[in-house]
Amino acid sequence: MVAQSNWKELKISCASWAFLLAGTVGGLLKITHLHRLWILKHKGTRITLNPDKWIEFKLQDKVQASHNSQLFRFSFDPSAKLGLDVASCIITRAPMGQNAEGKTKYVIRPYTPISDPNAKGYFDLLIKVYPEGKMSQHFASLKPGDVVEVKGPIEKLRYSPNMKKHIGMIAGGTGITPMLQIIDAILKNPDDNTQVSLLYANVSPDDILLKKKLDVLAASNPNLKIFYTVDNPTKDWLGGKGYISKDMVVKGLPSPSDDTLILVCGPPGLMKHISGDKAKDRSQGQLTGILKELGYTEDMVYKF
């Protein structure tokens, strides 16, 4: 039985695709280089993920994290690690019928595990289940013992301890997952003195994912500050109200500077409002939105 206390805590507590697989020479060279670095980094460690091969992972358990989100735990060899770097995601695929030639069609989606990258024998995914979401509906239909095919990891932001004095985060909904991956990495490292400020936006208080876990982390770590805001507050809600505003950013996040990094992840509406979305080729694209208006530059902002 692997890390059951951790799983129980998650039960209580209860993005965008990086097209590195583009068929360009530059893209392929980048993949090859990243693969070599990944192999060197994990040399001598039993790793389950493979960037070039789909691997089946068995669902161990799932719980309801909110009214429309579920937490999934997948298991594998208890003596091995997943092979995930901070910050990176995995790619999942599921069969969805056949094409005109009789070949299997797949739906493919990226997800960011929220479990400790160094954990052995399991990883956790937090997934919002959309009524029309092919992959999320597939996940929701899974029963313990069923399998999902996974490939990766796909590196997003290469985080290193103390790379910036202050990291600001703006997340919406399940956009919290890459933020949590980085927060956990910072807080578990006693030599990492990075200050972290998180603005977390949701529709209602009931939509805030892993709030108890986040509150415990903030209460026990003075270098983590969290501010919640919701579109539809309840009468007893004490946090922010409405969309993330310029005032919230000014009061809650580090000011523009060479030692500041702002991370953004959320649905398209939030991305457009805060920073502008990524470019069509999934590169960072032009910085727009309220971060641009407040004086942040493109090298101070990273869009997941």
PDB file of C-alpha atoms in Angstrom:
ATOM      1  CA  MET A   1       0.000   0.000   0.000  1.00  0.00           C
ATOM      2  CA  VAL A   2       1.649   3.237  -1.117  1.00  0.00           C
ATOM      3  CA  ALA A   3       1.538   6.538   0.741  1.00  0.00           C
ATOM      4  CA  GLN A   4      -1.973   6.010   2.104  1.00  0.00           C
ATOM      5  CA  SER A   5      -1.694   8.885   4.579  1.00  0.00           C
ATOM      6  CA  ASN A   6      -0.863  11.218   1.704  1.00  0.00           C
ATOM      7  CA  TRP A   7      -3.834   9.907  -0.274  1.00  0.00           C
ATOM      8  CA  LYS A   8      -6.158  10.360   2.706  1.00  0.00           C
ATOM      9  CA  GLU A   9      -4.995  13.957   3.049  1.00  0.00           C
ATOM     10  CA  LEU A  10      -5.767  14.564  -0.614  1.00  0.00           C
ATOM     11  CA  LYS A  11      -9.180  12.965  -0.121  1.00  0.00           C
ATOM     12  CA  ILE A  12      -9.878  15.386   2.677  1.00  0.00           C
ATOM     13  CA  SER A  13      -8.478  18.300   0.688  1.00  0.00           C
ATOM     14  CA  CYS A  14     -10.459  17.411  -1.953  1.00  0.00           C
ATOM     15  CA  ALA A  15      -3.755  23.331 -19.751  1.00  0.00           C
ATOM     16  CA  SER A  16      -2.471  23.727 -22.384  1.00  0.00           C
ATOM     17  CA  TRP A  17      -0.770  21.237 -24.708  1.00  0.00           C
ATOM     18  CA  ALA A  18       2.966  21.746 -25.387  1.00  0.00           C
ATOM     19  CA  PHE A  19       3.288  20.660 -28.977  1.00  0.00           C
ATOM     20  CA  LEU A  20       6.921  19.619 -28.794  1.00  0.00           C
ATOM     21  CA  LEU A  21       5.977  16.798 -31.115  1.00  0.00           C
ATOM     22  CA  ALA A  22       5.662  19.197 -34.028  1.00  0.00           C
ATOM     23  CA  GLY A  23       7.019  17.705 -37.223  1.00  0.00           C
ATOM     24  CA  THR A  24       9.695  20.291 -37.774  1.00  0.00           C
ATOM     25  CA  VAL A  25      13.412  19.666 -37.823  1.00  0.00           C
ATOM     26  CA  GLY A  26      13.875  22.199 -35.012  1.00  0.00           C
ATOM     27  CA  GLY A  27      11.123  20.579 -32.992  1.00  0.00           C
ATOM     28  CA  LEU A  28      12.587  17.120 -33.407  1.00  0.00           C
ATOM     29  CA  LEU A  29      16.055  18.348 -32.441  1.00  0.00           C
ATOM     30  CA  LYS A  30      14.568  19.944 -29.340  1.00  0.00           C
ATOM     31  CA  ILE A  31      12.821  16.705 -28.379  1.00  0.00           C
ATOM     32  CA  THR A  32      16.021  14.700 -28.866  1.00  0.00           C
ATOM     33  CA  HIS A  33      18.029  17.158 -26.749  1.00  0.00           C
ATOM     34  CA  LEU A  34      15.441  17.200 -23.953  1.00  0.00           C
ATOM     35  CA  HIS A  35      15.244  13.403 -24.018  1.00  0.00           C
ATOM     36  CA  ARG A  36      19.027  13.137 -23.610  1.00  0.00           C
ATOM     37  CA  LEU A  37      18.947  15.571 -20.668  1.00  0.00           C
ATOM     38  CA  TRP A  38      16.074  13.649 -19.092  1.00  0.00           C
ATOM     39  CA  ILE A  39      17.941  10.333 -19.392  1.00  0.00           C
ATOM     40  CA  LEU A  40      21.124  11.815 -17.893  1.00  0.00           C
ATOM     41  CA  LYS A  41      19.224  13.380 -14.998  1.00  0.00           C
ATOM     42  CA  HIS A  42      17.499  10.123 -14.055  1.00  0.00           C
ATOM     43  CA  LYS A  43      20.466   7.833 -14.700  1.00  0.00           C
ATOM     44  CA  GLY A  44      20.675   5.184 -12.005  1.00  0.00           C
ATOM     45  CA  THR A  45      17.037   5.614 -10.951  1.00  0.00           C
ATOM     46  CA  ARG A  46      14.239   3.236 -11.892  1.00  0.00           C
ATOM     47  CA  ILE A  47      11.906   5.357 -13.990  1.00  0.00           C
ATOM     48  CA  THR A  48       8.472   4.368 -15.281  1.00  0.00           C
ATOM     49  CA  LEU A  49       7.744   7.123 -17.808  1.00  0.00           C
ATOM     50  CA  ASN A  50       9.094   6.925 -21.334  1.00  0.00           C
ATOM     51  CA  PRO A  51       9.056  10.012 -23.603  1.00  0.00           C
ATOM     52  CA  ASP A  52       8.903   7.800 -26.701  1.00  0.00           C
ATOM     53  CA  LYS A  53       6.499   5.045 -25.666  1.00  0.00           C
ATOM     54  CA  TRP A  54       2.935   4.815 -24.385  1.00  0.00           C
ATOM     55  CA  ILE A  55       2.894   3.074 -20.985  1.00  0.00           C
ATOM     56  CA  GLU A  56      -0.220   1.659 -19.320  1.00  0.00           C
ATOM     57  CA  PHE A  57      -0.946   2.762 -15.750  1.00  0.00           C
ATOM     58  CA  LYS A  58      -3.598   1.120 -13.602  1.00  0.00           C
ATOM     59  CA  LEU A  59      -6.167   3.161 -11.686  1.00  0.00           C
ATOM     60  CA  GLN A  60      -5.847   2.396  -7.984  1.00  0.00           C
ATOM     61  CA  ASP A  61      -8.522   4.700  -6.608  1.00  0.00           C
ATOM     62  CA  LYS A  62     -10.530   7.842  -7.327  1.00  0.00           C
ATOM     63  CA  VAL A  63     -12.428  10.309  -5.153  1.00  0.00           C
ATOM     64  CA  GLN A  64     -14.603  13.341  -5.698  1.00  0.00           C
ATOM     65  CA  ALA A  65     -12.532  16.504  -5.168  1.00  0.00           C
ATOM     66  CA  SER A  66     -15.375  18.956  -5.847  1.00  0.00           C
ATOM     67  CA  HIS A  67     -18.811  18.869  -7.447  1.00  0.00           C
ATOM     68  CA  ASN A  68     -17.202  18.652 -10.909  1.00  0.00           C
ATOM     69  CA  SER A  69     -13.627  17.502 -10.314  1.00  0.00           C
ATOM     70  CA  GLN A  70     -12.144  14.141  -9.392  1.00  0.00           C
ATOM     71  CA  LEU A  71      -8.820  12.995  -7.972  1.00  0.00           C
ATOM     72  CA  PHE A  72      -7.303   9.890  -9.564  1.00  0.00           C
ATOM     73  CA  ARG A  73      -4.459   7.770  -8.193  1.00  0.00           C
ATOM     74  CA  PHE A  74      -2.599   5.525 -10.643  1.00  0.00           C
ATOM     75  CA  SER A  75      -0.164   2.867  -9.466  1.00  0.00           C
ATOM     76  CA  PHE A  76       2.949   1.228 -10.876  1.00  0.00           C
ATOM     77  CA  ASP A  77       6.079  -0.580  -9.675  1.00  0.00           C
ATOM     78  CA  PRO A  78       6.460   0.491  -6.003  1.00  0.00           C
ATOM     79  CA  SER A  79      10.252   0.474  -6.315  1.00  0.00           C
ATOM     80  CA  ALA A  80      10.252   2.981  -9.213  1.00  0.00           C
ATOM     81  CA  LYS A  81       9.637   6.703  -9.641  1.00  0.00           C
ATOM     82  CA  LEU A  82       7.418   8.225 -12.303  1.00  0.00           C
ATOM     83  CA  GLY A  83      10.293  10.306 -13.731  1.00  0.00           C
ATOM     84  CA  LEU A  84       8.601  13.689 -13.573  1.00  0.00           C
ATOM     85  CA  ASP A  85      10.548  16.946 -13.445  1.00  0.00           C
ATOM     86  CA  VAL A  86       9.366  20.290 -12.030  1.00  0.00           C
ATOM     87  CA  ALA A  87       7.568  21.724 -13.821  1.00  0.00           C
ATOM     88  CA  SER A  88       6.362  19.245 -16.422  1.00  0.00           C
ATOM     89  CA  CYS A  89       3.252  17.399 -17.521  1.00  0.00           C
ATOM     90  CA  ILE A  90       2.356  14.013 -18.925  1.00  0.00           C
ATOM     91  CA  ILE A  91       0.349  13.121 -22.018  1.00  0.00           C
ATOM     92  CA  THR A  92      -2.610  10.754 -21.768  1.00  0.00           C
ATOM     93  CA  ARG A  93      -4.531   9.024 -24.510  1.00  0.00           C
ATOM     94  CA  ALA A  94      -7.684   6.934 -24.742  1.00  0.00           C
ATOM     95  CA  PRO A  95      -9.262   5.045 -27.664  1.00  0.00           C
ATOM     96  CA  MET A  96     -12.305   6.701 -29.208  1.00  0.00           C
ATOM     97  CA  GLY A  97     -13.622   4.380 -31.896  1.00  0.00           C
ATOM     98  CA  GLN A  98     -12.139   3.802 -35.337  1.00  0.00           C
ATOM     99  CA  ASN A  99     -11.466   5.901 -38.411  1.00  0.00           C
ATOM    100  CA  ALA A 100     -12.601   5.165 -41.972  1.00  0.00           C
ATOM    101  CA  GLU A 101      -9.633   2.822 -42.438  1.00  0.00           C
ATOM    102  CA  GLY A 102     -10.577   0.762 -39.404  1.00  0.00           C
ATOM    103  CA  LYS A 103      -7.682   2.058 -37.303  1.00  0.00           C
ATOM    104  CA  THR A 104      -8.142   3.087 -33.676  1.00  0.00           C
ATOM    105  CA  LYS A 105      -8.735   6.787 -33.075  1.00  0.00           C
ATOM    106  CA  TYR A 106      -7.407   8.361 -29.906  1.00  0.00           C
ATOM    107  CA  VAL A 107      -8.158  11.459 -27.883  1.00  0.00           C
ATOM    108  CA  ILE A 108      -4.998  12.911 -26.348  1.00  0.00           C
ATOM    109  CA  ARG A 109      -4.730  15.409 -23.495  1.00  0.00           C
ATOM    110  CA  PRO A 110      -1.945  16.722 -21.226  1.00  0.00           C
ATOM    111  CA  TYR A 111      -2.277  16.745 -17.441  1.00  0.00           C
ATOM    112  CA  THR A 112      -0.009  17.862 -14.613  1.00  0.00           C
ATOM    113  CA  PRO A 113       0.364  15.353 -11.752  1.00  0.00           C
ATOM    114  CA  ILE A 114      -0.006  16.907  -8.298  1.00  0.00           C
ATOM    115  CA  SER A 115       1.788  14.150  -6.402  1.00  0.00           C
ATOM    116  CA  ASP A 116       5.394  14.378  -5.236  1.00  0.00           C
ATOM    117  CA  PRO A 117       7.674  13.750  -8.258  1.00  0.00           C
ATOM    118  CA  ASN A 118       9.897  11.660  -5.975  1.00  0.00           C
ATOM    119  CA  ALA A 119       7.055   9.412  -4.826  1.00  0.00           C
ATOM    120  CA  LYS A 120       7.474   5.755  -5.689  1.00  0.00           C
ATOM    121  CA  GLY A 121       4.724   3.542  -7.029  1.00  0.00           C
ATOM    122  CA  TYR A 122       1.987   6.067  -7.748  1.00  0.00           C
ATOM    123  CA  PHE A 123       0.973   9.442  -9.184  1.00  0.00           C
ATOM    124  CA  ASP A 124      -2.131  11.596  -8.746  1.00  0.00           C
ATOM    125  CA  LEU A 125      -4.138  13.569 -11.298  1.00  0.00           C
ATOM    126  CA  LEU A 126      -6.728  16.225 -10.467  1.00  0.00           C
ATOM    127  CA  ILE A 127      -9.171  16.495 -13.367  1.00  0.00           C
ATOM    128  CA  LYS A 128     -12.222  18.662 -13.964  1.00  0.00           C
ATOM    129  CA  VAL A 129     -14.945  16.620 -15.649  1.00  0.00           C
ATOM    130  CA  TYR A 130     -16.631  18.575 -18.434  1.00  0.00           C
ATOM    131  CA  PRO A 131     -20.036  17.480 -19.804  1.00  0.00           C
ATOM    132  CA  GLU A 132     -18.663  17.504 -23.366  1.00  0.00           C
ATOM    133  CA  GLY A 133     -15.043  16.661 -22.496  1.00  0.00           C
ATOM    134  CA  LYS A 134     -14.075  13.458 -24.278  1.00  0.00           C
ATOM    135  CA  MET A 135     -11.009  12.738 -22.174  1.00  0.00           C
ATOM    136  CA  SER A 136     -12.393  13.941 -18.852  1.00  0.00           C
ATOM    137  CA  GLN A 137     -15.544  11.865 -19.406  1.00  0.00           C
ATOM    138  CA  HIS A 138     -13.314   8.889 -20.174  1.00  0.00           C
ATOM    139  CA  PHE A 139     -11.475   9.401 -16.878  1.00  0.00           C
ATOM    140  CA  ALA A 140     -14.776   9.718 -15.019  1.00  0.00           C
ATOM    141  CA  SER A 141     -15.888   6.367 -16.439  1.00  0.00           C
ATOM    142  CA  LEU A 142     -12.796   4.528 -15.190  1.00  0.00           C
ATOM    143  CA  LYS A 143     -13.058   1.978 -12.401  1.00  0.00           C
ATOM    144  CA  PRO A 144     -10.219   0.764 -10.159  1.00  0.00           C
ATOM    145  CA  GLY A 145      -8.183  -1.709 -12.187  1.00  0.00           C
ATOM    146  CA  ASP A 146      -8.775   0.069 -15.502  1.00  0.00           C
ATOM    147  CA  VAL A 147      -5.748   1.466 -17.319  1.00  0.00           C
ATOM    148  CA  VAL A 148      -4.773   4.709 -19.056  1.00  0.00           C
ATOM    149  CA  GLU A 149      -1.929   5.101 -21.526  1.00  0.00           C
ATOM    150  CA  VAL A 150       0.653   7.744 -20.642  1.00  0.00           C
ATOM    151  CA  LYS A 151       3.730   9.207 -22.308  1.00  0.00           C
ATOM    152  CA  GLY A 152       6.159  11.847 -21.101  1.00  0.00           C
ATOM    153  CA  PRO A 153       7.252  13.901 -19.400  1.00  0.00           C
ATOM    154  CA  ILE A 154       6.843  17.105 -21.397  1.00  0.00           C
ATOM    155  CA  GLU A 155       8.884  19.834 -19.751  1.00  0.00           C
ATOM    156  CA  LYS A 156       7.161  23.170 -19.295  1.00  0.00           C
ATOM    157  CA  LEU A 157       9.107  25.529 -17.053  1.00  0.00           C
ATOM    158  CA  ARG A 158      12.459  24.249 -15.843  1.00  0.00           C
ATOM    159  CA  TYR A 159      12.354  25.244 -12.191  1.00  0.00           C
ATOM    160  CA  SER A 160      15.510  25.473 -10.094  1.00  0.00           C
ATOM    161  CA  PRO A 161      15.715  26.518  -6.422  1.00  0.00           C
ATOM    162  CA  ASN A 162      16.100  30.257  -5.826  1.00  0.00           C
ATOM    163  CA  MET A 163      15.905  31.039  -9.540  1.00  0.00           C
ATOM    164  CA  LYS A 164      13.917  34.135  -8.549  1.00  0.00           C
ATOM    165  CA  LYS A 165      13.492  35.879  -5.207  1.00  0.00           C
ATOM    166  CA  HIS A 166       9.731  36.118  -5.590  1.00  0.00           C
ATOM    167  CA  ILE A 167       7.363  34.053  -7.739  1.00  0.00           C
ATOM    168  CA  GLY A 168       3.809  35.233  -8.269  1.00  0.00           C
ATOM    169  CA  MET A 169       1.139  32.820  -9.449  1.00  0.00           C
ATOM    170  CA  ILE A 170      -2.246  33.416 -11.038  1.00  0.00           C
ATOM    171  CA  ALA A 171      -4.396  30.306 -11.409  1.00  0.00           C
ATOM    172  CA  GLY A 172      -7.975  29.552 -12.356  1.00  0.00           C
ATOM    173  CA  GLY A 173      -9.719  26.229 -11.666  1.00  0.00           C
ATOM    174  CA  THR A 174      -7.521  23.232 -12.482  1.00  0.00           C
ATOM    175  CA  GLY A 175      -4.810  25.689 -13.494  1.00  0.00           C
ATOM    176  CA  ILE A 176      -3.722  25.204  -9.888  1.00  0.00           C
ATOM    177  CA  THR A 177      -2.015  21.896 -10.760  1.00  0.00           C
ATOM    178  CA  PRO A 178       1.312  23.185 -12.171  1.00  0.00           C
ATOM    179  CA  MET A 179       1.379  25.831  -9.442  1.00  0.00           C
ATOM    180  CA  LEU A 180       1.013  23.186  -6.750  1.00  0.00           C
ATOM    181  CA  GLN A 181       3.820  21.174  -8.332  1.00  0.00           C
ATOM    182  CA  ILE A 182       6.166  24.158  -7.991  1.00  0.00           C
ATOM    183  CA  ILE A 183       4.874  25.188  -4.549  1.00  0.00           C
ATOM    184  CA  ASP A 184       5.521  21.700  -3.181  1.00  0.00           C
ATOM    185  CA  ALA A 185       9.030  21.669  -4.672  1.00  0.00           C
ATOM    186  CA  ILE A 186       9.859  25.014  -3.023  1.00  0.00           C
ATOM    187  CA  LEU A 187       8.390  24.255   0.383  1.00  0.00           C
ATOM    188  CA  LYS A 188       9.981  20.831   0.806  1.00  0.00           C
ATOM    189  CA  ASN A 189      13.462  22.226   0.067  1.00  0.00           C
ATOM    190  CA  PRO A 190      14.931  23.951   3.167  1.00  0.00           C
ATOM    191  CA  ASP A 191      17.565  25.627   0.984  1.00  0.00           C
ATOM    192  CA  ASP A 192      14.970  27.264  -1.289  1.00  0.00           C
ATOM    193  CA  ASN A 193      14.166  30.747   0.008  1.00  0.00           C
ATOM    194  CA  THR A 194      11.783  31.709  -2.795  1.00  0.00           C
ATOM    195  CA  GLN A 195       8.785  33.795  -1.759  1.00  0.00           C
ATOM    196  CA  VAL A 196       5.540  32.618  -3.372  1.00  0.00           C
ATOM    197  CA  SER A 197       2.317  34.593  -3.764  1.00  0.00           C
ATOM    198  CA  LEU A 198      -0.733  32.916  -5.302  1.00  0.00           C
ATOM    199  CA  LEU A 199      -3.941  34.491  -6.626  1.00  0.00           C
ATOM    200  CA  TYR A 200      -6.436  31.677  -7.127  1.00  0.00           C
ATOM    201  CA  ALA A 201      -9.708  32.389  -8.978  1.00  0.00           C
ATOM    202  CA  ASN A 202     -12.791  30.166  -9.126  1.00  0.00           C
ATOM    203  CA  VAL A 203     -16.498  30.393  -9.874  1.00  0.00           C
ATOM    204  CA  SER A 204     -17.642  29.734  -6.296  1.00  0.00           C
ATOM    205  CA  PRO A 205     -16.142  28.720  -2.936  1.00  0.00           C
ATOM    206  CA  ASP A 206     -17.181  25.112  -3.625  1.00  0.00           C
ATOM    207  CA  ASP A 207     -15.067  25.142  -6.794  1.00  0.00           C
ATOM    208  CA  ILE A 208     -11.790  25.859  -4.984  1.00  0.00           C
ATOM    209  CA  LEU A 209      -9.730  22.717  -5.447  1.00  0.00           C
ATOM    210  CA  LEU A 210      -7.557  21.378  -2.612  1.00  0.00           C
ATOM    211  CA  LYS A 211      -8.291  24.453  -0.488  1.00  0.00           C
ATOM    212  CA  LYS A 212      -7.625  22.663   2.799  1.00  0.00           C
ATOM    213  CA  LYS A 213      -4.250  21.470   1.570  1.00  0.00           C
ATOM    214  CA  LEU A 214      -3.364  24.952   0.312  1.00  0.00           C
ATOM    215  CA  ASP A 215      -4.490  26.569   3.573  1.00  0.00           C
ATOM    216  CA  VAL A 216      -2.358  24.162   5.621  1.00  0.00           C
ATOM    217  CA  LEU A 217       0.668  24.888   3.442  1.00  0.00           C
ATOM    218  CA  ALA A 218       0.169  28.662   3.766  1.00  0.00           C
ATOM    219  CA  ALA A 219      -0.346  28.480   7.538  1.00  0.00           C
ATOM    220  CA  SER A 220       2.833  26.464   8.078  1.00  0.00           C
ATOM    221  CA  ASN A 221       5.103  28.245   5.576  1.00  0.00           C
ATOM    222  CA  PRO A 222       5.629  32.011   5.954  1.00  0.00           C
ATOM    223  CA  ASN A 223       7.047  32.252   2.418  1.00  0.00           C
ATOM    224  CA  LEU A 224       3.678  31.235   0.886  1.00  0.00           C
ATOM    225  CA  LYS A 225       0.807  33.725   0.634  1.00  0.00           C
ATOM    226  CA  ILE A 226      -2.556  32.833  -0.944  1.00  0.00           C
ATOM    227  CA  PHE A 227      -5.500  35.023  -1.917  1.00  0.00           C
ATOM    228  CA  TYR A 228      -8.723  33.489  -3.181  1.00  0.00           C
ATOM    229  CA  THR A 229     -11.349  35.215  -5.295  1.00  0.00           C
ATOM    230  CA  VAL A 230     -14.663  33.864  -6.612  1.00  0.00           C
ATOM    231  CA  ASP A 231     -17.252  35.055  -9.117  1.00  0.00           C
ATOM    232  CA  ASN A 232     -20.244  33.922  -7.041  1.00  0.00           C
ATOM    233  CA  PRO A 233     -19.463  34.421  -3.346  1.00  0.00           C
ATOM    234  CA  THR A 234     -21.637  33.039  -0.558  1.00  0.00           C
ATOM    235  CA  LYS A 235     -22.909  35.276   2.246  1.00  0.00           C
ATOM    236  CA  ASP A 236     -20.142  34.139   4.600  1.00  0.00           C
ATOM    237  CA  TRP A 237     -17.331  34.383   2.013  1.00  0.00           C
ATOM    238  CA  LEU A 238     -14.398  36.446   3.306  1.00  0.00           C
ATOM    239  CA  GLY A 239     -12.115  36.356   0.262  1.00  0.00           C
ATOM    240  CA  GLY A 240     -12.030  38.352  -2.950  1.00  0.00           C
ATOM    241  CA  LYS A 241     -15.043  38.853  -5.166  1.00  0.00           C
ATOM    242  CA  GLY A 242     -15.085  38.872  -8.951  1.00  0.00           C
ATOM    243  CA  TYR A 243     -12.399  38.456 -11.571  1.00  0.00           C
ATOM    244  CA  ILE A 244      -8.756  39.019 -10.719  1.00  0.00           C
ATOM    245  CA  SER A 245      -8.252  42.780 -10.952  1.00  0.00           C
ATOM    246  CA  LYS A 246      -5.297  45.101 -11.290  1.00  0.00           C
ATOM    247  CA  ASP A 247      -5.719  46.004  -7.637  1.00  0.00           C
ATOM    248  CA  MET A 248      -5.483  42.337  -6.604  1.00  0.00           C
ATOM    249  CA  VAL A 249      -2.308  41.919  -8.645  1.00  0.00           C
ATOM    250  CA  VAL A 250      -0.705  45.071  -7.232  1.00  0.00           C
ATOM    251  CA  LYS A 251      -1.546  44.118  -3.632  1.00  0.00           C
ATOM    252  CA  GLY A 252      -1.008  40.366  -3.898  1.00  0.00           C
ATOM    253  CA  LEU A 253       1.887  39.755  -6.293  1.00  0.00           C
ATOM    254  CA  PRO A 254       5.508  40.919  -6.523  1.00  0.00           C
ATOM    255  CA  SER A 255       6.136  44.107  -8.472  1.00  0.00           C
ATOM    256  CA  PRO A 256       7.825  43.959 -11.877  1.00  0.00           C
ATOM    257  CA  SER A 257      11.578  43.401 -11.495  1.00  0.00           C
ATOM    258  CA  ASP A 258      14.413  41.229 -12.764  1.00  0.00           C
ATOM    259  CA  ASP A 259      13.966  39.007  -9.693  1.00  0.00           C
ATOM    260  CA  THR A 260      10.243  38.481 -10.265  1.00  0.00           C
ATOM    261  CA  LEU A 261       8.508  35.716 -12.204  1.00  0.00           C
ATOM    262  CA  ILE A 262       4.732  35.554 -12.704  1.00  0.00           C
ATOM    263  CA  LEU A 263       3.217  32.184 -13.650  1.00  0.00           C
ATOM    264  CA  VAL A 264      -0.244  32.031 -15.248  1.00  0.00           C
ATOM    265  CA  CYS A 265      -2.486  29.018 -15.858  1.00  0.00           C
ATOM    266  CA  GLY A 266      -6.222  28.789 -16.340  1.00  0.00           C
ATOM    267  CA  PRO A 267      -9.096  28.726 -18.824  1.00  0.00           C
ATOM    268  CA  PRO A 268      -8.920  30.844 -22.010  1.00  0.00           C
ATOM    269  CA  GLY A 269     -10.942  33.709 -20.543  1.00  0.00           C
ATOM    270  CA  LEU A 270      -8.571  34.094 -17.620  1.00  0.00           C
ATOM    271  CA  MET A 271      -5.497  33.849 -19.829  1.00  0.00           C
ATOM    272  CA  LYS A 272      -6.815  36.547 -22.169  1.00  0.00           C
ATOM    273  CA  HIS A 273      -7.667  38.833 -19.253  1.00  0.00           C
ATOM    274  CA  ILE A 274      -4.395  38.368 -17.375  1.00  0.00           C
ATOM    275  CA  SER A 275      -1.610  37.803 -19.908  1.00  0.00           C
ATOM    276  CA  GLY A 276      -2.976  36.887 -23.299  1.00  0.00           C
ATOM    277  CA  ASP A 277      -3.004  33.267 -24.417  1.00  0.00           C
ATOM    278  CA  LYS A 278      -0.137  31.393 -25.980  1.00  0.00           C
ATOM    279  CA  ALA A 279       0.568  31.691 -29.699  1.00  0.00           C
ATOM    280  CA  LYS A 280      -0.970  29.221 -32.160  1.00  0.00           C
ATOM    281  CA  ASP A 281       2.279  27.240 -32.238  1.00  0.00           C
ATOM    282  CA  ARG A 282       2.041  26.995 -28.419  1.00  0.00           C
ATOM    283  CA  SER A 283       5.018  29.274 -27.844  1.00  0.00           C
ATOM    284  CA  GLN A 284       4.609  31.925 -25.150  1.00  0.00           C
ATOM    285  CA  GLY A 285       3.204  34.506 -27.545  1.00  0.00           C
ATOM    286  CA  GLN A 286       2.819  38.219 -26.948  1.00  0.00           C
ATOM    287  CA  LEU A 287       2.203  39.493 -23.430  1.00  0.00           C
ATOM    288  CA  THR A 288      -1.073  41.435 -23.156  1.00  0.00           C
ATOM    289  CA  GLY A 289      -3.790  41.870 -20.529  1.00  0.00           C
ATOM    290  CA  ILE A 290      -3.466  43.418 -17.105  1.00  0.00           C
ATOM    291  CA  LEU A 291       0.081  42.155 -16.535  1.00  0.00           C
ATOM    292  CA  LYS A 292       1.222  44.121 -19.583  1.00  0.00           C
ATOM    293  CA  GLU A 293      -0.696  47.165 -18.396  1.00  0.00           C
ATOM    294  CA  LEU A 294       0.956  46.955 -14.969  1.00  0.00           C
ATOM    295  CA  GLY A 295       4.459  47.044 -16.407  1.00  0.00           C
ATOM    296  CA  TYR A 296       5.478  43.386 -16.463  1.00  0.00           C
ATOM    297  CA  THR A 297       7.549  42.300 -19.457  1.00  0.00           C
ATOM    298  CA  GLU A 298       7.530  39.040 -21.399  1.00  0.00           C
ATOM    299  CA  ASP A 299      10.636  37.752 -19.641  1.00  0.00           C
ATOM    300  CA  MET A 300       8.873  38.207 -16.270  1.00  0.00           C
ATOM    301  CA  VAL A 301       5.839  36.084 -17.220  1.00  0.00           C
ATOM    302  CA  TYR A 302       5.435  32.379 -18.025  1.00  0.00           C
ATOM    303  CA  LYS A 303       2.179  30.967 -19.410  1.00  0.00           C
ATOM    304  CA  PHE A 304       1.462  27.288 -18.777  1.00  0.00           C
TER     305      PHE A 304
END
